[in-house]
């Protein structure tokens, strides 16, 4: 009996030791230190429009008449924290899209998952805008877009854009401050991204939709357009990693939304959120997404546009859009797409 008890105790110690090693390995894989470009990424398209820095820790992506450019992570990840500091091109950038995102469309073309930052250029003297998207299992017909202004000029120096993705939530960060939280709810089903994804950085021509629903196109007289990506963080669970890594991701600082972080997020949203699908009653015939914060409802029109935030009354540029020009547009410029959205 004593020998059996001793054997059981030894087994428990061994199991505890192994669990400790697994947890330590998972935590190590989620280290949020930047990695050199060559260590984490490889070119995707664009040829010599993708330019590595001399030290190899950053990359410049360019768009010209010939092509855009982009890179992709060497590994696919199943949850984690992914960040890049991005300096955007200046001057007239209408139609230009700079994107930092997670996707598995290359593996699941018909039912892919995607989590996006899309940085949308504008005419000279008008603000860049930021759009976030969350898609799961090919749910692009139920896109969960939001669009924001920024509290800084993103063309002067790099700013950090990050995604924390866990089995229970997606959180978007700008310069370390959370701007959006999508909490997984059972009724979301496959709409929540759940399959391993790679990390992408791209610049491309989005003339069809990016600036005021396609009203303003890319003007290649101002090319090349260059976006600099630096401080590249790939703190993710490799595809196939065990449950211990997912637990490490859910309990990491970047994933835990404290009361102070939620308060900071609400402040950002009150001051900078232009459009949210959460309060767009026209686009999806009154559908209310389960992750949305109903406390924000009174701040938005029924077509999802903010009552508080208007690009016509603020901005980091000296030049402002003339009121006559704004009126001539015939529709709010904050909406993310054309088509079924309200247009009066």
Short mmCIF file of N, CA, C and O in Angstrom, two decimals, residues 6-72:
data_model
loop_
_atom_site.label_atom_id
_atom_site.label_comp_id
_atom_site.label_asym_id
_atom_site.label_seq_id
_atom_site.Cartn_x
_atom_site.Cartn_y
_atom_site.Cartn_z
N UNK A 6 3.40 5.83 -2.76
CA UNK A 6 4.62 6.54 -3.17
C UNK A 6 4.68 6.66 -4.68
O UNK A 6 5.07 7.69 -5.23
N UNK A 7 4.26 5.57 -5.38
CA UNK A 7 4.26 5.61 -6.84
C UNK A 7 3.28 6.63 -7.37
O UNK A 7 3.57 7.36 -8.34
N UNK A 8 2.10 6.72 -6.73
CA UNK A 8 1.09 7.70 -7.15
C UNK A 8 1.60 9.12 -6.94
O UNK A 8 1.41 10.01 -7.78
N UNK A 9 2.26 9.34 -5.78
CA UNK A 9 2.81 10.66 -5.49
C UNK A 9 3.86 11.05 -6.52
O UNK A 9 3.91 12.19 -7.00
N UNK A 10 4.71 10.08 -6.89
CA UNK A 10 5.74 10.36 -7.89
C UNK A 10 5.11 10.69 -9.24
O UNK A 10 5.58 11.59 -9.96
N UNK A 11 4.04 9.96 -9.58
CA UNK A 11 3.35 10.22 -10.84
C UNK A 11 2.75 11.62 -10.84
O UNK A 11 2.81 12.35 -11.85
N UNK A 12 2.15 12.02 -9.71
CA UNK A 12 1.56 13.36 -9.62
C UNK A 12 2.62 14.44 -9.78
O UNK A 12 2.40 15.47 -10.43
N UNK A 13 3.80 14.22 -9.21
CA UNK A 13 4.90 15.18 -9.35
C UNK A 13 5.31 15.27 -10.81
O UNK A 13 5.55 16.36 -11.34
N UNK A 14 5.40 14.10 -11.46
CA UNK A 14 5.80 14.08 -12.87
C UNK A 14 4.78 14.81 -13.74
O UNK A 14 5.15 15.60 -14.62
N UNK A 15 3.48 14.57 -13.49
CA UNK A 15 2.43 15.25 -14.25
C UNK A 15 2.50 16.76 -14.03
O UNK A 15 2.40 17.56 -14.96
N UNK A 16 2.69 17.15 -12.77
CA UNK A 16 2.78 18.58 -12.46
C UNK A 16 3.98 19.21 -13.14
O UNK A 16 3.91 20.31 -13.67
N UNK A 17 5.10 18.50 -13.14
CA UNK A 17 6.33 18.99 -13.78
C UNK A 17 6.11 19.15 -15.28
O UNK A 17 6.49 20.17 -15.88
N UNK A 18 5.47 18.15 -15.90
CA UNK A 18 5.20 18.22 -17.34
C UNK A 18 4.26 19.37 -17.67
O UNK A 18 4.44 20.08 -18.66
N UNK A 19 3.23 19.54 -16.83
CA UNK A 19 2.30 20.65 -17.06
C UNK A 19 3.00 21.99 -16.93
O UNK A 19 2.74 22.92 -17.70
N UNK A 20 3.91 22.07 -15.96
CA UNK A 20 4.68 23.30 -15.81
C UNK A 20 5.54 23.59 -17.02
O UNK A 20 5.64 24.74 -17.48
N UNK A 21 6.18 22.55 -17.56
CA UNK A 21 6.99 22.73 -18.76
C UNK A 21 6.14 23.18 -19.94
O UNK A 21 6.53 24.05 -20.72
N UNK A 22 4.94 22.57 -20.09
CA UNK A 22 4.05 22.95 -21.19
C UNK A 22 3.61 24.39 -21.07
O UNK A 22 3.58 25.15 -22.05
N UNK A 23 3.28 24.81 -19.84
CA UNK A 23 2.86 26.19 -19.63
C UNK A 23 4.00 27.15 -19.92
O UNK A 23 3.81 28.22 -20.51
N UNK A 24 5.22 26.77 -19.48
CA UNK A 24 6.38 27.63 -19.74
C UNK A 24 6.65 27.75 -21.23
O UNK A 24 6.95 28.84 -21.74
N UNK A 25 6.52 26.63 -21.94
CA UNK A 25 6.74 26.66 -23.40
C UNK A 25 5.69 27.53 -24.08
O UNK A 25 5.99 28.30 -25.00
N UNK A 26 4.44 27.41 -23.61
CA UNK A 26 3.38 28.23 -24.19
C UNK A 26 3.63 29.71 -23.94
O UNK A 26 3.48 30.55 -24.83
N UNK A 27 4.03 30.05 -22.72
CA UNK A 27 4.30 31.45 -22.40
C UNK A 27 5.45 31.98 -23.23
O UNK A 27 5.43 33.13 -23.69
N UNK A 28 6.48 31.13 -23.43
CA UNK A 28 7.63 31.56 -24.24
C UNK A 28 7.21 31.85 -25.67
O UNK A 28 7.69 32.79 -26.30
N UNK A 29 6.27 31.05 -26.21
CA UNK A 29 5.84 31.25 -27.59
C UNK A 29 5.02 32.53 -27.73
O UNK A 29 4.82 33.01 -28.84
N UNK A 30 4.55 33.10 -26.62
CA UNK A 30 3.75 34.31 -26.66
C UNK A 30 4.55 35.55 -26.24
O UNK A 30 3.97 36.55 -25.84
N UNK A 31 5.86 35.47 -26.31
CA UNK A 31 6.69 36.63 -26.01
C UNK A 31 6.41 37.72 -27.03
O UNK A 31 6.37 37.48 -28.24
N UNK A 32 6.17 38.94 -26.54
CA UNK A 32 5.73 40.02 -27.42
C UNK A 32 6.87 40.91 -27.90
O UNK A 32 6.65 42.07 -28.27
N UNK A 33 8.09 40.41 -27.90
CA UNK A 33 9.21 41.18 -28.43
C UNK A 33 9.16 41.17 -29.96
O UNK A 33 8.81 40.15 -30.58
N UNK A 34 9.55 42.27 -30.60
CA UNK A 34 9.56 42.30 -32.07
C UNK A 34 10.57 41.30 -32.64
O UNK A 34 11.59 40.99 -32.02
N UNK A 35 10.27 40.80 -33.83
CA UNK A 35 11.16 39.87 -34.52
C UNK A 35 11.67 40.52 -35.81
O UNK A 35 11.00 41.37 -36.38
N UNK A 36 12.88 40.13 -36.27
CA UNK A 36 13.33 40.62 -37.57
C UNK A 36 12.40 40.16 -38.68
O UNK A 36 11.77 39.10 -38.59
N UNK A 37 12.31 40.95 -39.74
CA UNK A 37 11.43 40.59 -40.85
C UNK A 37 11.72 39.19 -41.36
O UNK A 37 10.81 38.37 -41.53
N UNK A 38 12.98 38.89 -41.61
CA UNK A 38 13.35 37.61 -42.20
C UNK A 38 12.98 36.43 -41.29
O UNK A 38 12.68 35.34 -41.77
N UNK A 39 12.98 36.66 -39.97
CA UNK A 39 12.67 35.57 -39.04
C UNK A 39 11.19 35.20 -39.06
O UNK A 39 10.83 34.04 -38.86
N UNK A 40 10.33 36.20 -39.29
CA UNK A 40 8.91 35.92 -39.18
C UNK A 40 8.10 35.99 -40.45
O UNK A 40 7.02 35.40 -40.53
N UNK A 41 8.61 36.69 -41.47
CA UNK A 41 7.83 36.97 -42.68
C UNK A 41 8.58 36.57 -43.94
O UNK A 41 9.82 36.43 -43.93
N UNK A 42 7.83 36.46 -45.02
CA UNK A 42 8.42 36.26 -46.34
C UNK A 42 7.61 37.07 -47.35
O UNK A 42 6.43 37.37 -47.14
N UNK A 43 8.24 37.47 -48.47
CA UNK A 43 7.51 38.24 -49.49
C UNK A 43 6.33 37.45 -50.03
O UNK A 43 6.37 36.23 -50.17
N UNK A 44 5.25 38.18 -50.33
CA UNK A 44 4.04 37.57 -50.89
C UNK A 44 3.84 37.96 -52.34
O UNK A 44 3.59 37.12 -53.20
N UNK A 45 3.95 39.27 -52.65
CA UNK A 45 3.84 39.75 -54.03
C UNK A 45 4.46 41.14 -54.10
O UNK A 45 4.73 41.78 -53.08
N UNK A 46 4.70 41.60 -55.31
CA UNK A 46 5.17 42.96 -55.50
C UNK A 46 6.60 43.12 -55.95
O UNK A 46 7.02 44.22 -56.29
N UNK A 47 7.39 42.01 -55.93
CA UNK A 47 8.76 42.10 -56.41
C UNK A 47 9.56 43.16 -55.67
O UNK A 47 9.60 43.18 -54.43
N UNK A 48 10.19 44.07 -56.43
CA UNK A 48 11.05 45.08 -55.80
C UNK A 48 10.25 46.22 -55.17
O UNK A 48 10.83 47.18 -54.66
N UNK A 49 8.92 46.14 -55.16
CA UNK A 49 8.13 47.10 -54.39
C UNK A 49 8.11 46.75 -52.89
O UNK A 49 7.57 47.50 -52.09
N UNK A 50 8.67 45.61 -52.54
CA UNK A 50 8.89 45.24 -51.14
C UNK A 50 10.37 45.44 -50.86
O UNK A 50 11.22 44.78 -51.47
N UNK A 51 10.69 46.35 -49.93
CA UNK A 51 12.09 46.72 -49.67
C UNK A 51 12.39 46.51 -48.19
O UNK A 51 11.81 47.17 -47.32
N UNK A 52 13.31 45.59 -47.90
CA UNK A 52 13.73 45.38 -46.51
C UNK A 52 14.67 46.49 -46.08
O UNK A 52 15.44 47.02 -46.87
N UNK A 53 14.62 46.84 -44.80
CA UNK A 53 15.55 47.83 -44.26
C UNK A 53 16.95 47.23 -44.19
O UNK A 53 17.11 46.00 -44.16
N UNK A 54 18.00 48.07 -44.16
CA UNK A 54 19.37 47.53 -44.09
C UNK A 54 19.59 46.60 -42.91
O UNK A 54 20.30 45.61 -43.01
N UNK A 55 18.97 46.90 -41.76
CA UNK A 55 19.14 46.04 -40.60
C UNK A 55 18.24 44.83 -40.58
O UNK A 55 18.37 43.96 -39.73
N UNK A 56 17.28 44.77 -41.51
CA UNK A 56 16.41 43.61 -41.64
C UNK A 56 15.29 43.53 -40.63
O UNK A 56 14.58 42.52 -40.57
N UNK A 57 15.07 44.59 -39.85
CA UNK A 57 14.03 44.52 -38.83
C UNK A 57 12.72 45.16 -39.28
O UNK A 57 11.72 45.10 -38.56
N UNK A 58 12.71 45.80 -40.43
CA UNK A 58 11.49 46.44 -40.92
C UNK A 58 11.42 46.27 -42.42
O UNK A 58 12.36 45.78 -43.07
N UNK A 59 10.27 46.68 -42.99
CA UNK A 59 10.07 46.52 -44.43
C UNK A 59 9.24 47.70 -44.94
O UNK A 59 8.37 48.21 -44.23
N UNK A 60 9.53 48.13 -46.16
CA UNK A 60 8.74 49.16 -46.83
C UNK A 60 7.94 48.50 -47.94
O UNK A 60 8.50 47.79 -48.79
N UNK A 61 6.62 48.74 -47.94
CA UNK A 61 5.73 48.23 -48.98
C UNK A 61 5.29 49.40 -49.85
O UNK A 61 4.81 50.42 -49.33
N UNK A 62 5.40 49.24 -51.18
CA UNK A 62 5.09 50.33 -52.09
C UNK A 62 4.01 49.92 -53.08
O UNK A 62 3.87 48.75 -53.46
N UNK A 63 3.23 50.94 -53.49
CA UNK A 63 2.21 50.80 -54.53
C UNK A 63 2.53 51.79 -55.63
O UNK A 63 2.72 52.98 -55.37
N UNK A 64 2.61 51.29 -56.88
CA UNK A 64 2.77 52.16 -58.04
C UNK A 64 1.86 51.65 -59.15
O UNK A 64 1.03 50.77 -58.93
N UNK A 65 2.02 52.20 -60.33
CA UNK A 65 1.14 51.79 -61.44
C UNK A 65 1.26 50.31 -61.76
O UNK A 65 0.31 49.69 -62.26
N UNK A 66 2.42 49.74 -61.49
CA UNK A 66 2.64 48.33 -61.85
C UNK A 66 1.95 47.37 -60.89
O UNK A 66 1.29 46.42 -61.29
N UNK A 67 2.11 47.64 -59.60
CA UNK A 67 1.65 46.67 -58.61
C UNK A 67 1.70 47.26 -57.21
O UNK A 67 2.41 48.24 -56.95
N UNK A 68 0.96 46.63 -56.31
CA UNK A 68 1.14 46.87 -54.89
C UNK A 68 2.20 45.92 -54.38
O UNK A 68 3.05 45.43 -55.14
N UNK A 69 2.18 45.61 -53.09
CA UNK A 69 3.15 44.67 -52.53
C UNK A 69 2.65 44.15 -51.19
O UNK A 69 1.73 44.72 -50.60
N UNK A 70 3.25 43.06 -50.75
CA UNK A 70 2.82 42.49 -49.48
C UNK A 70 3.72 41.37 -49.02
O UNK A 70 4.54 40.84 -49.77
N UNK A 71 3.54 41.01 -47.75
CA UNK A 71 4.30 39.92 -47.15
C UNK A 71 3.36 39.10 -46.27
O UNK A 71 2.26 39.54 -45.92
N UNK A 72 3.79 37.90 -45.91
CA UNK A 72 2.98 36.99 -45.12
C UNK A 72 3.88 36.28 -44.11
O UNK A 72 5.06 36.04 -44.37
#
